[in-house]
Tab-separated table of C-alpha atoms in Angstrom:
chain	number	residue	atom	x	y	z
X	9	UNK	CA	-42.233	-3.138	-11.869
X	10	UNK	CA	-40.281	0.091	-11.489
X	11	UNK	CA	-41.385	3.361	-9.891
X	12	UNK	CA	-39.494	5.510	-12.383
X	13	UNK	CA	-41.977	6.722	-15.018
X	14	UNK	CA	-44.797	4.718	-13.425
X	15	UNK	CA	-48.333	6.074	-13.217
X	16	UNK	CA	-49.519	5.321	-9.694
X	17	UNK	CA	-52.968	5.329	-8.109
X	18	UNK	CA	-53.209	5.130	-4.314
X	19	UNK	CA	-56.536	4.593	-2.557
X	20	UNK	CA	-56.972	6.259	0.828
X	21	UNK	CA	-54.291	8.779	-0.128
X	22	UNK	CA	-55.570	11.606	2.046
X	23	UNK	CA	-53.568	10.630	5.141
X	24	UNK	CA	-51.273	8.150	6.857
X	25	UNK	CA	-49.729	5.355	4.875
X	26	UNK	CA	-51.598	6.226	1.676
X	27	UNK	CA	-50.236	9.756	1.748
X	28	UNK	CA	-46.722	8.404	2.320
X	29	UNK	CA	-47.081	6.045	-0.656
X	30	UNK	CA	-48.157	8.917	-2.898
X	31	UNK	CA	-45.407	11.292	-1.763
X	32	UNK	CA	-42.640	8.722	-2.051
X	33	UNK	CA	-43.749	7.604	-5.518
X	34	UNK	CA	-43.092	11.114	-6.784
X	35	UNK	CA	-39.614	11.273	-5.264
X	36	UNK	CA	-38.793	7.893	-6.847
X	37	UNK	CA	-39.574	9.238	-10.285
X	38	UNK	CA	-43.189	8.315	-10.924
X	39	UNK	CA	-44.496	10.141	-13.990
X	40	UNK	CA	-47.897	10.739	-12.430
X	41	UNK	CA	-49.584	9.961	-9.101
X	42	UNK	CA	-53.317	9.872	-8.497
X	43	UNK	CA	-54.495	10.172	-4.899
X	44	UNK	CA	-57.927	8.613	-4.464
X	45	UNK	CA	-60.181	9.330	-1.494
X	46	UNK	CA	-63.844	9.606	-0.558
X	47	UNK	CA	-63.214	13.320	-0.167
X	48	UNK	CA	-60.626	14.345	-2.775
X	49	UNK	CA	-60.339	17.786	-1.163
X	50	UNK	CA	-58.428	16.040	1.599
X	51	UNK	CA	-55.679	14.985	-0.815
X	52	UNK	CA	-53.438	18.032	-0.426
X	53	UNK	CA	-50.122	16.682	-1.686
X	54	UNK	CA	-48.099	18.809	-4.120
X	55	UNK	CA	-47.872	17.034	-7.464
X	56	UNK	CA	-50.554	14.448	-6.664
X	57	UNK	CA	-53.816	14.497	-8.649
X	58	UNK	CA	-56.874	14.120	-6.375
X	59	UNK	CA	-59.465	11.570	-7.492
X	60	UNK	CA	-62.957	11.029	-6.118
X	61	UNK	CA	-63.304	7.361	-5.195
X	62	UNK	CA	-65.081	5.608	-2.372
X	63	UNK	CA	-63.993	1.985	-2.754
X	64	UNK	CA	-67.448	0.829	-1.607
X	65	UNK	CA	-69.123	2.669	-4.507
X	66	UNK	CA	-69.153	0.672	-7.776
X	67	UNK	CA	-70.038	3.785	-9.779
X	68	UNK	CA	-67.197	5.886	-8.356
X	69	UNK	CA	-64.696	3.062	-8.916
X	70	UNK	CA	-65.767	2.668	-12.549
X	71	UNK	CA	-65.580	6.403	-13.168
X	72	UNK	CA	-62.100	6.541	-11.620
X	73	UNK	CA	-60.876	3.643	-13.776
X	74	UNK	CA	-62.152	5.393	-16.883
X	75	UNK	CA	-60.547	8.684	-15.902
X	76	UNK	CA	-57.225	7.185	-14.784
X	77	UNK	CA	-56.733	5.055	-17.882
X	78	UNK	CA	-52.932	5.384	-17.807
X	79	UNK	CA	-52.332	3.704	-14.423
X	80	UNK	CA	-49.499	1.151	-14.252
X	81	UNK	CA	-49.356	0.668	-10.467
X	82	UNK	CA	-52.411	0.302	-8.237
X	83	UNK	CA	-52.009	0.533	-4.463
X	84	UNK	CA	-55.029	-0.782	-2.563
X	85	UNK	CA	-54.415	1.051	0.701
X	86	UNK	CA	-57.862	2.291	1.823
X	87	UNK	CA	-58.989	0.538	4.990
X	88	UNK	CA	-60.942	0.862	8.214
X	89	UNK	CA	-60.608	-0.776	11.635
X	90	UNK	CA	-62.952	-1.398	14.549
X	91	UNK	CA	-61.925	-2.613	18.012
X	92	UNK	CA	-65.226	-4.343	18.788
X	93	UNK	CA	-64.873	-7.881	20.286
X	94	UNK	CA	-66.256	-10.780	18.255
X	95	UNK	CA	-68.916	-11.542	20.860
X	96	UNK	CA	-70.127	-7.952	21.005
X	97	UNK	CA	-73.767	-7.537	19.993
X	98	UNK	CA	-72.707	-5.263	17.123
X	99	UNK	CA	-69.692	-7.282	15.964
X	100	UNK	CA	-71.493	-8.365	12.811
X	101	UNK	CA	-72.220	-4.748	11.888
X	102	UNK	CA	-68.577	-3.816	12.443
X	103	UNK	CA	-67.335	-6.779	10.425
X	104	UNK	CA	-69.680	-6.028	7.532
X	105	UNK	CA	-68.335	-2.470	7.362
X	106	UNK	CA	-64.724	-3.681	7.484
X	107	UNK	CA	-65.308	-6.349	4.854
X	108	UNK	CA	-66.954	-3.765	2.605
X	109	UNK	CA	-63.810	-1.618	2.641
X	110	UNK	CA	-60.960	-4.047	3.399
X	111	UNK	CA	-62.075	-6.991	1.247
X	112	UNK	CA	-64.662	-6.015	-1.326
X	113	UNK	CA	-63.010	-2.625	-1.846
X	114	UNK	CA	-59.715	-4.080	-3.162
X	115	UNK	CA	-61.638	-6.662	-5.167
X	116	UNK	CA	-63.845	-4.026	-6.795
X	117	UNK	CA	-60.959	-1.654	-7.514
X	118	UNK	CA	-58.777	-4.442	-8.899
X	119	UNK	CA	-61.562	-5.690	-11.158
X	120	UNK	CA	-61.976	-2.166	-12.532
X	121	UNK	CA	-58.263	-1.479	-13.010
X	122	UNK	CA	-57.062	-4.909	-14.190
X	123	UNK	CA	-57.971	-4.108	-17.819
X	124	UNK	CA	-56.228	-0.734	-17.459
X	125	UNK	CA	-53.050	-2.401	-16.201
X	126	UNK	CA	-53.223	-4.985	-18.977
X	127	UNK	CA	-53.573	-2.297	-21.635
X	128	UNK	CA	-50.522	-0.539	-20.179
X	129	UNK	CA	-48.266	-3.586	-20.189
X	130	UNK	CA	-49.235	-5.466	-17.032
X	131	UNK	CA	-47.927	-3.220	-14.266
X	132	UNK	CA	-48.378	-4.038	-10.610
X	133	UNK	CA	-50.688	-4.062	-7.610
X	134	UNK	CA	-49.795	-3.570	-3.952
X	135	UNK	CA	-52.382	-4.738	-1.423
X	136	UNK	CA	-51.924	-3.311	2.066
X	137	UNK	CA	-52.609	-6.149	4.499
X	138	UNK	CA	-51.554	-6.680	8.122
X	139	UNK	CA	-49.953	-9.001	10.620
X	140	UNK	CA	-53.604	-9.504	11.588
X	141	UNK	CA	-53.980	-11.398	8.300
X	142	UNK	CA	-52.366	-14.357	10.108
X	143	UNK	CA	-53.408	-14.110	13.754
X	144	UNK	CA	-56.465	-12.790	15.530
X	145	UNK	CA	-56.609	-11.272	19.001
X	146	UNK	CA	-59.354	-9.792	21.203
X	147	UNK	CA	-58.186	-6.366	20.048
X	148	UNK	CA	-59.008	-5.653	16.377
X	149	UNK	CA	-60.645	-9.072	16.072
X	150	UNK	CA	-63.249	-8.194	13.424
X	151	UNK	CA	-60.538	-6.275	11.555
X	152	UNK	CA	-58.386	-9.408	11.616
X	153	UNK	CA	-61.147	-11.385	9.946
X	154	UNK	CA	-61.343	-8.841	7.128
X	155	UNK	CA	-57.564	-8.791	6.623
X	156	UNK	CA	-57.328	-12.592	6.615
X	157	UNK	CA	-59.917	-12.578	3.838
X	158	UNK	CA	-57.994	-9.838	2.010
X	159	UNK	CA	-54.810	-11.945	2.207
X	160	UNK	CA	-56.616	-14.850	0.562
X	161	UNK	CA	-58.021	-12.463	-2.023
X	162	UNK	CA	-54.511	-11.180	-2.759
X	163	UNK	CA	-53.169	-14.686	-3.304
X	164	UNK	CA	-56.100	-15.481	-5.584
X	165	UNK	CA	-55.651	-12.296	-7.604
X	166	UNK	CA	-51.986	-13.114	-8.084
X	167	UNK	CA	-52.988	-16.283	-9.925
X	168	UNK	CA	-55.779	-14.560	-11.825
X	169	UNK	CA	-53.463	-11.819	-13.095
X	170	UNK	CA	-50.450	-13.961	-13.968
X	171	UNK	CA	-51.431	-14.305	-17.618
X	172	UNK	CA	-51.516	-10.542	-18.137
X	173	UNK	CA	-48.165	-10.222	-16.316
X	174	UNK	CA	-49.414	-8.041	-13.481
X	175	UNK	CA	-47.211	-8.281	-10.396
X	176	UNK	CA	-49.188	-8.596	-7.139
X	177	UNK	CA	-47.402	-7.704	-3.899
X	178	UNK	CA	-48.829	-8.319	-0.414
X	179	UNK	CA	-47.701	-5.881	2.299
X	180	UNK	CA	-47.841	-7.254	5.849
X	181	UNK	CA	-47.137	-4.887	8.713
X	182	UNK	CA	-48.053	-4.333	12.356
X	183	UNK	CA	-48.828	-0.937	13.833
X	184	UNK	CA	-47.857	2.107	11.767
X	185	UNK	CA	-47.331	5.525	13.338
X	186	UNK	CA	-50.360	7.313	11.850
X	187	UNK	CA	-53.495	9.078	13.088
X	188	UNK	CA	-55.232	5.693	13.231
X	189	UNK	CA	-52.879	4.444	15.973
X	190	UNK	CA	-52.305	7.753	17.759
X	191	UNK	CA	-53.907	6.566	21.026
X	192	UNK	CA	-52.331	3.094	21.057
X	193	UNK	CA	-49.383	2.467	23.379
X	194	UNK	CA	-47.657	-0.098	21.168
X	195	UNK	CA	-44.459	-0.254	19.074
X	196	UNK	CA	-45.043	1.542	15.773
X	197	UNK	CA	-43.176	1.796	12.488
X	198	UNK	CA	-42.827	5.080	10.603
X	199	UNK	CA	-44.937	5.206	7.406
X	200	UNK	CA	-41.907	6.200	5.343
X	201	UNK	CA	-40.012	3.099	6.427
X	202	UNK	CA	-42.941	0.855	5.456
X	203	UNK	CA	-43.240	2.561	2.074
X	204	UNK	CA	-39.521	2.319	1.297
X	205	UNK	CA	-39.436	-1.407	2.095
X	206	UNK	CA	-42.559	-1.992	0.036
X	207	UNK	CA	-41.348	-0.157	-3.040
X	208	UNK	CA	-37.982	-1.940	-2.785
X	209	UNK	CA	-39.796	-5.287	-2.669
X	210	UNK	CA	-41.902	-4.292	-5.657
X	211	UNK	CA	-38.824	-3.449	-7.704
X	212	UNK	CA	-37.227	-6.749	-6.616
X	213	UNK	CA	-40.228	-8.591	-8.108
X	214	UNK	CA	-41.289	-9.932	-4.691
X	215	UNK	CA	-44.694	-11.366	-3.903
X	216	UNK	CA	-44.699	-10.450	-0.228
X	217	UNK	CA	-43.050	-7.890	2.031
X	218	UNK	CA	-42.800	-8.150	5.815
X	219	UNK	CA	-42.290	-4.511	6.726
X	220	UNK	CA	-41.534	-4.667	10.456
X	221	UNK	CA	-40.226	-6.916	13.199
X	222	UNK	CA	-43.614	-8.148	14.396
X	223	UNK	CA	-44.700	-9.214	10.913
X	224	UNK	CA	-41.420	-11.081	10.404
X	225	UNK	CA	-41.664	-12.719	13.843
X	226	UNK	CA	-45.262	-13.844	13.435
X	227	UNK	CA	-44.660	-15.043	9.877
X	228	UNK	CA	-41.753	-17.190	11.085
X	229	UNK	CA	-43.776	-18.503	14.018
X	230	UNK	CA	-46.544	-19.754	11.742
X	231	UNK	CA	-44.148	-22.489	10.699
X	232	UNK	CA	-42.091	-22.864	13.855
X	233	UNK	CA	-44.842	-22.923	16.466
X	234	UNK	CA	-48.475	-23.606	15.669
X	235	UNK	CA	-49.389	-22.258	19.120
X	236	UNK	CA	-48.748	-18.736	17.788
X	237	UNK	CA	-52.483	-18.605	17.159
X	238	UNK	CA	-53.080	-18.498	20.906
X	239	UNK	CA	-50.469	-15.882	21.734
X	240	UNK	CA	-51.083	-12.139	22.056
X	241	UNK	CA	-50.104	-9.807	19.235
X	242	UNK	CA	-47.484	-8.125	21.447
X	243	UNK	CA	-45.225	-11.167	21.214
């Protein structure tokens, strides 16, 4: 999968990492970039085509897939996060909302665009996951559940799409320096750095990219020390 002459669709392209993915795709030679968002007016990126798409709306996803019939690279970036503890009285409500966007959103969008990618030669999919796909902590605990499910979904989709030669790349990363993490006093990685590493991994035909030090450290520790599951994310 190459970015040059690709036709890219990025969900959640109105800000943060999604915006960085859209902008960088253009500089790498993408022929066309669609920026999908619940409010397409918020996609104000020169050269990017705004698209109305709430990933929780089956109708909007189907309409977008019909309109954007030339897509060769799908980036499932749209996501939400809640800091509610698992034992909070409203944890189930928070988790349902996160699963709707972070799990069922990528599933729904991929189901709609898989035939589009197949018709255009196979193409690729990037699923934006998290270091929280592997470990869960009191902070962002319901979010971690949704991202762990999305990781499993990504691995399953990779098998499901092998026959049509669609490359599926999982992006794992810790905290990114965006509006979402503005108030968090933690180490953060610049969105541009995450995007560059991800696109490089895509073009290298990788299945997984570990975009920062914490994702690499935790990934290694899953094999080296099972007790990683009981350690804080700051490790």
